[in-house]
Coordinates of C-alpha atoms in Angstrom, one line a residue:
M193 CA -141.4 42.5 -18.1
A194 CA -139.0 45.3 -17.2
D195 CA -140.5 48.9 -16.9
V196 CA -139.1 50.5 -19.9
T197 CA -139.8 54.2 -18.3
D198 CA -137.3 53.5 -15.5
A199 CA -134.9 52.6 -18.1
F200 CA -135.1 55.7 -20.0
D201 CA -135.3 57.7 -16.7
R202 CA -131.7 56.1 -15.9
A203 CA -130.6 56.9 -19.1
S204 CA -131.6 60.8 -18.7
D205 CA -130.1 61.0 -15.3
A206 CA -126.7 59.3 -16.9
V207 CA -126.6 61.9 -19.9
G208 CA -127.7 64.8 -17.1
E209 CA -124.6 63.9 -15.0
A210 CA -122.3 63.8 -17.9
R211 CA -123.7 67.3 -19.4
E212 CA -123.4 68.8 -15.5
S213 CA -119.6 67.6 -15.4
G214 CA -118.8 69.1 -18.7
E215 CA -120.3 72.3 -17.3
V216 CA -118.3 72.3 -14.1
R217 CA -115.1 71.7 -16.1
E218 CA -115.9 74.8 -18.7
S219 CA -116.6 77.2 -15.6
L220 CA -113.1 76.2 -14.1
G221 CA -111.5 77.7 -17.2
A222 CA -109.0 76.2 -19.7
R223 CA -108.0 73.6 -17.4
A224 CA -107.4 70.4 -20.0
L225 CA -108.9 67.1 -19.0
G226 CA -106.8 64.5 -17.5
G227 CA -106.6 60.8 -18.2
D228 CA -108.9 59.8 -15.3
D229 CA -111.5 62.7 -16.2
R230 CA -111.5 61.4 -19.9
G231 CA -112.1 57.8 -18.9
Q232 CA -114.7 58.7 -16.4
L233 CA -116.8 60.7 -18.9
M234 CA -116.4 57.8 -21.4
L235 CA -117.8 55.4 -19.1
V236 CA -120.9 57.4 -18.4
A237 CA -121.5 57.7 -22.0
A238 CA -121.2 54.1 -22.8
L239 CA -123.4 53.4 -19.6
A240 CA -125.9 55.7 -21.0
I241 CA -126.0 54.3 -24.6
A242 CA -126.2 50.8 -22.9
V243 CA -129.2 51.7 -21.0
L244 CA -131.0 53.5 -24.0
L245 CA -130.2 50.2 -26.2
V246 CA -131.8 47.9 -23.3
G247 CA -135.0 50.2 -23.3
L248 CA -135.3 50.5 -27.0
A249 CA -135.2 46.5 -27.0
L250 CA -137.8 46.1 -24.6
T251 CA -140.0 48.5 -26.3
L252 CA -139.4 46.6 -29.7
N253 CA -140.3 43.3 -27.9
T254 CA -143.5 44.5 -26.5
A255 CA -144.4 45.9 -29.7
I256 CA -143.7 42.6 -31.4
Y257 CA -145.5 40.7 -28.8
T258 CA -148.7 42.4 -29.1
E259 CA -148.5 42.5 -33.0
N260 CA -148.2 38.7 -33.0
L261 CA -151.2 38.3 -30.4
A262 CA -153.3 40.7 -32.5
T263 CA -152.5 38.8 -35.7
R264 CA -153.2 35.4 -34.2
T265 CA -156.6 36.5 -33.2
T266 CA -157.4 38.0 -36.6
D267 CA -156.1 35.0 -38.4
T268 CA -158.6 32.5 -36.1
N269 CA -161.6 35.1 -37.1
L270 CA -161.0 35.2 -40.7
D271 CA -160.4 31.5 -40.7
G272 CA -164.1 31.2 -39.9
A273 CA -164.9 34.1 -42.3
V274 CA -163.2 32.1 -45.0
T275 CA -164.9 28.7 -44.1
H276 CA -168.4 30.5 -44.1
G277 CA -167.8 32.1 -47.5
G278 CA -166.8 28.7 -48.8
A279 CA -170.0 27.3 -47.2
V280 CA -172.2 30.0 -48.9
E281 CA -170.6 29.2 -52.3
A282 CA -171.1 25.5 -52.1
G283 CA -174.7 25.8 -50.4
A284 CA -175.8 28.4 -53.2
G285 CA -174.6 26.0 -55.7
A286 CA -176.7 23.0 -54.4
V287 CA -179.6 25.0 -53.8
L288 CA -179.0 26.6 -57.8
D289 CA -178.9 22.9 -59.5
E290 CA -181.8 21.5 -57.2
T291 CA -184.0 24.5 -58.2
N292 CA -183.4 24.3 -61.9
R293 CA -184.0 20.3 -61.8
E294 CA -187.3 21.3 -60.3
G295 CA -188.4 23.3 -63.4
G296 CA -190.1 26.4 -64.0
T297 CA -190.1 30.0 -65.5
Y298 CA -187.1 32.4 -64.9
G299 CA -189.5 34.2 -62.6
E300 CA -190.6 31.2 -60.7
L301 CA -186.9 29.9 -60.6
A302 CA -185.6 33.2 -59.1
D303 CA -188.3 32.9 -56.4
E304 CA -187.9 29.4 -55.5
F305 CA -184.0 30.0 -55.3
D306 CA -184.7 32.8 -52.9
E307 CA -186.9 30.8 -50.7
T308 CA -184.6 27.9 -50.3
F309 CA -181.5 29.7 -50.0
G310 CA -183.0 31.9 -47.4
N311 CA -183.9 28.8 -45.5
W312 CA -180.5 28.0 -45.8
S313 CA -178.9 31.1 -44.7
D314 CA -181.2 31.0 -41.6
A315 CA -180.0 27.6 -40.7
A316 CA -176.2 28.6 -41.3
A317 CA -176.9 31.7 -39.3
T318 CA -178.2 29.4 -36.5
L319 CA -175.2 27.4 -36.4
A320 CA -172.7 30.2 -36.6
A321 CA -174.3 31.9 -33.3
V322 CA -173.2 29.1 -31.4
R323 CA -169.9 30.0 -32.5
G324 CA -170.3 33.5 -31.3
A325 CA -170.5 34.7 -35.0
A326 CA -173.5 36.2 -36.9
T327 CA -173.9 35.7 -40.6
D328 CA -176.3 36.6 -43.5
A329 CA -176.9 35.7 -47.0
E330 CA -178.9 36.7 -49.7
R331 CA -179.2 36.5 -53.9
V332 CA -178.1 39.7 -55.7
S333 CA -178.5 38.8 -59.3
H334 CA -178.9 35.8 -61.5
V335 CA -177.9 34.8 -65.2
R336 CA -180.5 33.5 -67.3
G337 CA -179.6 30.2 -69.1
T338 CA -181.0 27.0 -70.0
R339 CA -180.7 23.3 -68.8
I340 CA -180.2 20.6 -71.5
S341 CA -180.9 17.0 -70.3
Q342 CA -182.1 13.5 -70.7
T343 CA -183.8 11.6 -67.7
D344 CA -184.7 8.3 -70.0
A345 CA -182.0 6.3 -69.0
A346 CA -182.8 3.8 -71.7
R347 CA -182.2 6.1 -74.3
N348 CA -179.4 6.8 -76.6
F349 CA -177.6 10.4 -76.6
T350 CA -178.8 11.4 -80.2
D351 CA -181.0 14.3 -80.5
R352 CA -184.9 14.7 -80.9
N353 CA -184.6 13.1 -84.6
E354 CA -182.2 10.6 -83.6
T355 CA -179.0 12.3 -85.3
A356 CA -176.0 11.0 -83.9
D357 CA -173.6 13.9 -84.7
W358 CA -175.1 17.0 -83.6
T359 CA -174.6 20.4 -81.9
L360 CA -176.2 20.9 -78.5
A361 CA -175.4 24.7 -78.0
S362 CA -173.4 27.3 -80.0
D363 CA -171.2 30.3 -78.6
V364 CA -172.2 29.6 -75.0
G365 CA -170.5 29.4 -71.7
V366 CA -171.1 25.8 -70.1
R367 CA -171.1 24.2 -67.0
G368 CA -172.0 21.3 -65.0
V369 CA -171.6 18.8 -67.8
R370 CA -172.4 15.2 -66.1
F371 CA -173.1 11.8 -67.9
N372 CA -174.7 8.6 -66.1
V373 CA -174.0 5.9 -68.8
S374 CA -174.8 2.3 -69.5
R375 CA -171.6 0.3 -69.6
D376 CA -173.3 -2.2 -71.9
S377 CA -174.3 0.4 -74.6
L378 CA -170.8 1.7 -75.1
A379 CA -168.5 1.0 -77.8
T380 CA -165.7 -1.4 -77.5
S381 CA -163.1 0.6 -79.4
S382 CA -162.2 4.3 -79.2
G383 CA -162.8 4.9 -83.1
S384 CA -166.5 4.6 -82.9
A385 CA -167.1 5.7 -79.3
F386 CA -169.3 8.4 -78.1
E387 CA -167.6 11.6 -78.1
L388 CA -168.1 14.7 -76.3
V389 CA -166.7 17.6 -78.3
V390 CA -166.2 21.3 -77.0
D391 CA -164.7 24.0 -79.5
D392 CA -163.8 27.6 -78.6
G393 CA -163.2 28.6 -82.4
S394 CA -159.4 28.1 -82.1
D395 CA -159.2 25.1 -79.9
V396 CA -160.8 21.9 -79.7
V397 CA -160.8 19.1 -76.7
E398 CA -162.6 15.6 -77.4
A399 CA -163.4 13.1 -74.8
E400 CA -164.2 9.5 -75.8
L401 CA -166.2 7.2 -73.5
Y402 CA -166.1 3.3 -74.5
Q403 CA -165.4 0.1 -72.5
N404 CA -163.2 -2.8 -72.7
T405 CA -165.2 -6.1 -72.1
T406 CA -162.1 -8.3 -71.5
Q407 CA -160.8 -6.2 -68.8
G408 CA -164.0 -5.3 -67.6
R409 CA -163.1 -1.5 -67.4
V410 CA -164.5 1.8 -68.8
F411 CA -162.3 4.4 -70.4
V412 CA -162.3 7.9 -71.1
T413 CA -159.8 9.0 -73.6
V414 CA -159.3 13.0 -74.0
V415 CA -157.7 14.4 -77.0
D416 CA -156.5 18.1 -75.8
A417 CA -156.0 21.1 -77.9
G418 CA -152.3 20.0 -78.8
G419 CA -153.7 16.8 -80.1
T420 CA -152.1 14.6 -77.2
R421 CA -154.3 11.7 -76.1
T422 CA -154.7 10.6 -72.4
T423 CA -156.4 7.9 -70.8
C424 CA -158.2 7.3 -67.6
S425 CA -160.4 4.0 -66.7
V426 CA -162.5 2.4 -64.0
A427 CA -163.7 -1.2 -63.5
A428 CA -167.1 -1.6 -64.3
D429 CA -169.2 -4.8 -64.5
A430 CA -171.9 -5.7 -67.0
G431 CA -175.1 -4.1 -66.0
D432 CA -173.4 -1.1 -64.3
Y433 CA -173.7 2.4 -64.8
V434 CA -170.6 4.7 -64.8
T435 CA -170.8 8.5 -64.1
V436 CA -168.5 11.0 -65.8
D437 CA -168.5 14.5 -64.1
V438 CA -166.5 16.8 -66.8
A439 CA -166.6 19.6 -64.5
D440 CA -165.0 17.8 -61.6
G441 CA -162.9 15.8 -63.9
R442 CA -164.1 12.3 -62.3
L443 CA -165.0 9.1 -63.7
N444 CA -167.1 7.2 -61.4
G445 CA -165.8 9.2 -58.5
T446 CA -162.4 8.7 -59.0
A447 CA -160.3 11.7 -60.3
C448 CA -159.6 11.5 -64.1
D449 CA -156.9 14.0 -65.1
P450 CA -157.5 13.8 -68.6
L451 CA -160.7 15.7 -68.1
D452 CA -158.8 18.9 -66.8
A453 CA -157.8 20.0 -70.4
V454 CA -161.5 21.0 -71.0
H455 CA -160.9 23.6 -68.4
T456 CA -157.5 24.6 -68.9
D457 CA -157.3 24.7 -73.0
L458 CA -160.5 26.5 -73.8
D459 CA -161.8 29.7 -73.4
A460 CA -165.5 30.8 -73.4
P461 CA -167.8 31.1 -75.6
V462 CA -167.5 27.3 -76.9
T463 CA -169.7 25.3 -79.1
V464 CA -171.0 22.0 -77.5
S465 CA -171.3 18.8 -79.9
Y466 CA -171.9 14.9 -79.6
R467 CA -170.4 12.8 -82.0
N468 CA -171.6 8.9 -82.2
A469 CA -174.2 9.6 -79.8
A470 CA -175.9 6.3 -80.7
A471 CA -173.0 4.6 -79.1
A472 CA -173.9 5.7 -75.3
E473 CA -177.3 5.2 -73.4
G474 CA -178.0 6.8 -70.3
S475 CA -178.9 10.4 -68.6
Y476 CA -177.1 13.7 -69.0
E477 CA -177.2 17.2 -68.0
L478 CA -175.7 20.5 -68.9
Y479 CA -176.5 24.3 -68.3
V480 CA -175.3 27.1 -70.9
D481 CA -175.6 30.7 -70.3
E482 CA -177.9 31.5 -73.1
T483 CA -181.6 31.9 -72.9
N484 CA -183.9 28.9 -73.8
A485 CA -185.8 31.0 -76.3
T486 CA -182.3 31.3 -78.4
V487 CA -180.9 27.5 -77.4
F488 CA -184.4 25.7 -78.0
D489 CA -184.7 23.7 -81.6
A490 CA -187.7 21.9 -81.7
T491 CA -185.7 19.7 -84.3
K492 CA -183.3 18.8 -81.6
Y493 CA -185.3 19.0 -78.0
E494 CA -188.4 18.2 -76.8
P495 CA -190.2 20.7 -74.8
A496 CA -190.4 20.8 -71.1
G497 CA -192.9 18.7 -69.4
S498 CA -193.5 16.3 -72.4
G499 CA -191.7 13.3 -70.4
S500 CA -189.5 13.2 -73.4
S501 CA -186.0 13.4 -74.1
P502 CA -183.9 15.3 -74.7
V503 CA -185.0 18.8 -73.1
A504 CA -184.1 22.1 -73.3
Q505 CA -185.7 24.4 -70.7
E506 CA -185.4 27.7 -68.6
A507 CA -182.7 27.7 -66.0
L508 CA -180.8 30.1 -63.7
Y509 CA -177.3 29.9 -65.1
A510 CA -175.4 31.6 -62.5
V511 CA -176.3 33.7 -59.4
T512 CA -174.4 36.4 -57.6
V513 CA -174.9 36.3 -53.8
S514 CA -173.9 38.3 -51.0
Y515 CA -172.9 37.2 -47.3
V516 CA -171.9 39.0 -44.0
Y517 CA -169.8 37.3 -41.5
E518 CA -169.2 39.4 -38.3
S519 CA -167.2 37.7 -35.2
G520 CA -165.5 40.2 -32.6
E521 CA -163.6 42.8 -34.6
T522 CA -163.8 40.8 -37.5
Y523 CA -166.5 42.0 -40.3
V524 CA -166.5 40.7 -43.7
S525 CA -169.1 41.5 -46.5
R526 CA -168.7 40.0 -49.9
E527 CA -170.3 39.2 -53.3
V528 CA -169.5 36.0 -54.8
R529 CA -170.6 34.9 -58.4
V530 CA -171.8 31.1 -58.2
A531 CA -172.0 28.9 -61.3
P532 CA -171.3 25.2 -60.4
G533 CA -169.0 23.0 -62.4
E534 CA -168.5 25.8 -65.0
I535 CA -165.8 24.5 -67.9
A536 CA -165.8 27.8 -69.8

């Protein structure tokens, strides 16, 4: 790359020569400049300006090159930080749900989460060190909630007293709504099908689950807040179980776009209800952000540890975790709220 200092020195010399020439003429008195003199002065001035412009261009190019190099380096390090942040959120979410499924008091659940997530963080730090990064993560706080579930796959979705139309929880945030349903138990038309109903007080979204034995398919039909009906379906043989992940918008692992209305059309708090619950058998779970003391109703739920279904029990609805990522000159420290599959 050209020496920028030399360029400016040459420019200074040229300007100096022009100034010196002017001083000589001034000392000679009032002699007028001739055509050759004016031409020479204009030529020197033009050369000086040209040299200055070249020097400025070289300086700008050097600055741009240096900035681009620094930006590429920073982007690479930030990519690692972003990737690690996503891994922390996913890891904390998986640990959270597994901890809740094991059961326990709120204190026991928090302790179990801390231990398991601490082990996860240590393992992640070991892997990050191989790439020249230092990481750490830990729980900062949590939100107490309730896990509502059924593990008896041979039972229908009615409440403890076998009520087919019932409300699971009112005025709550809800996440992680998942079903594993026997195809053979499903109604053969939408009119008598099992329905999940989510109502935020202003808008309602309904999701029906039914089968068509002739086609060998299971259908999910969603009525959104505007009253529009849309449907998705998957093939399912007799004896099969079909999964419905409302949070991820998937039917048997396949994208089911109509389920997006549960996310887009509603705002928490909501009321969660089942209709025609006798028209579906299998297992399910969901989490709400009210304590079990508020949600549990002995006319609807079995107590935790009873071996019967459905159950409402203490759970951690959400956790806030902090993480640190350091690599080279990049240092990222963040807190993130983790509530897997939150829909409202």
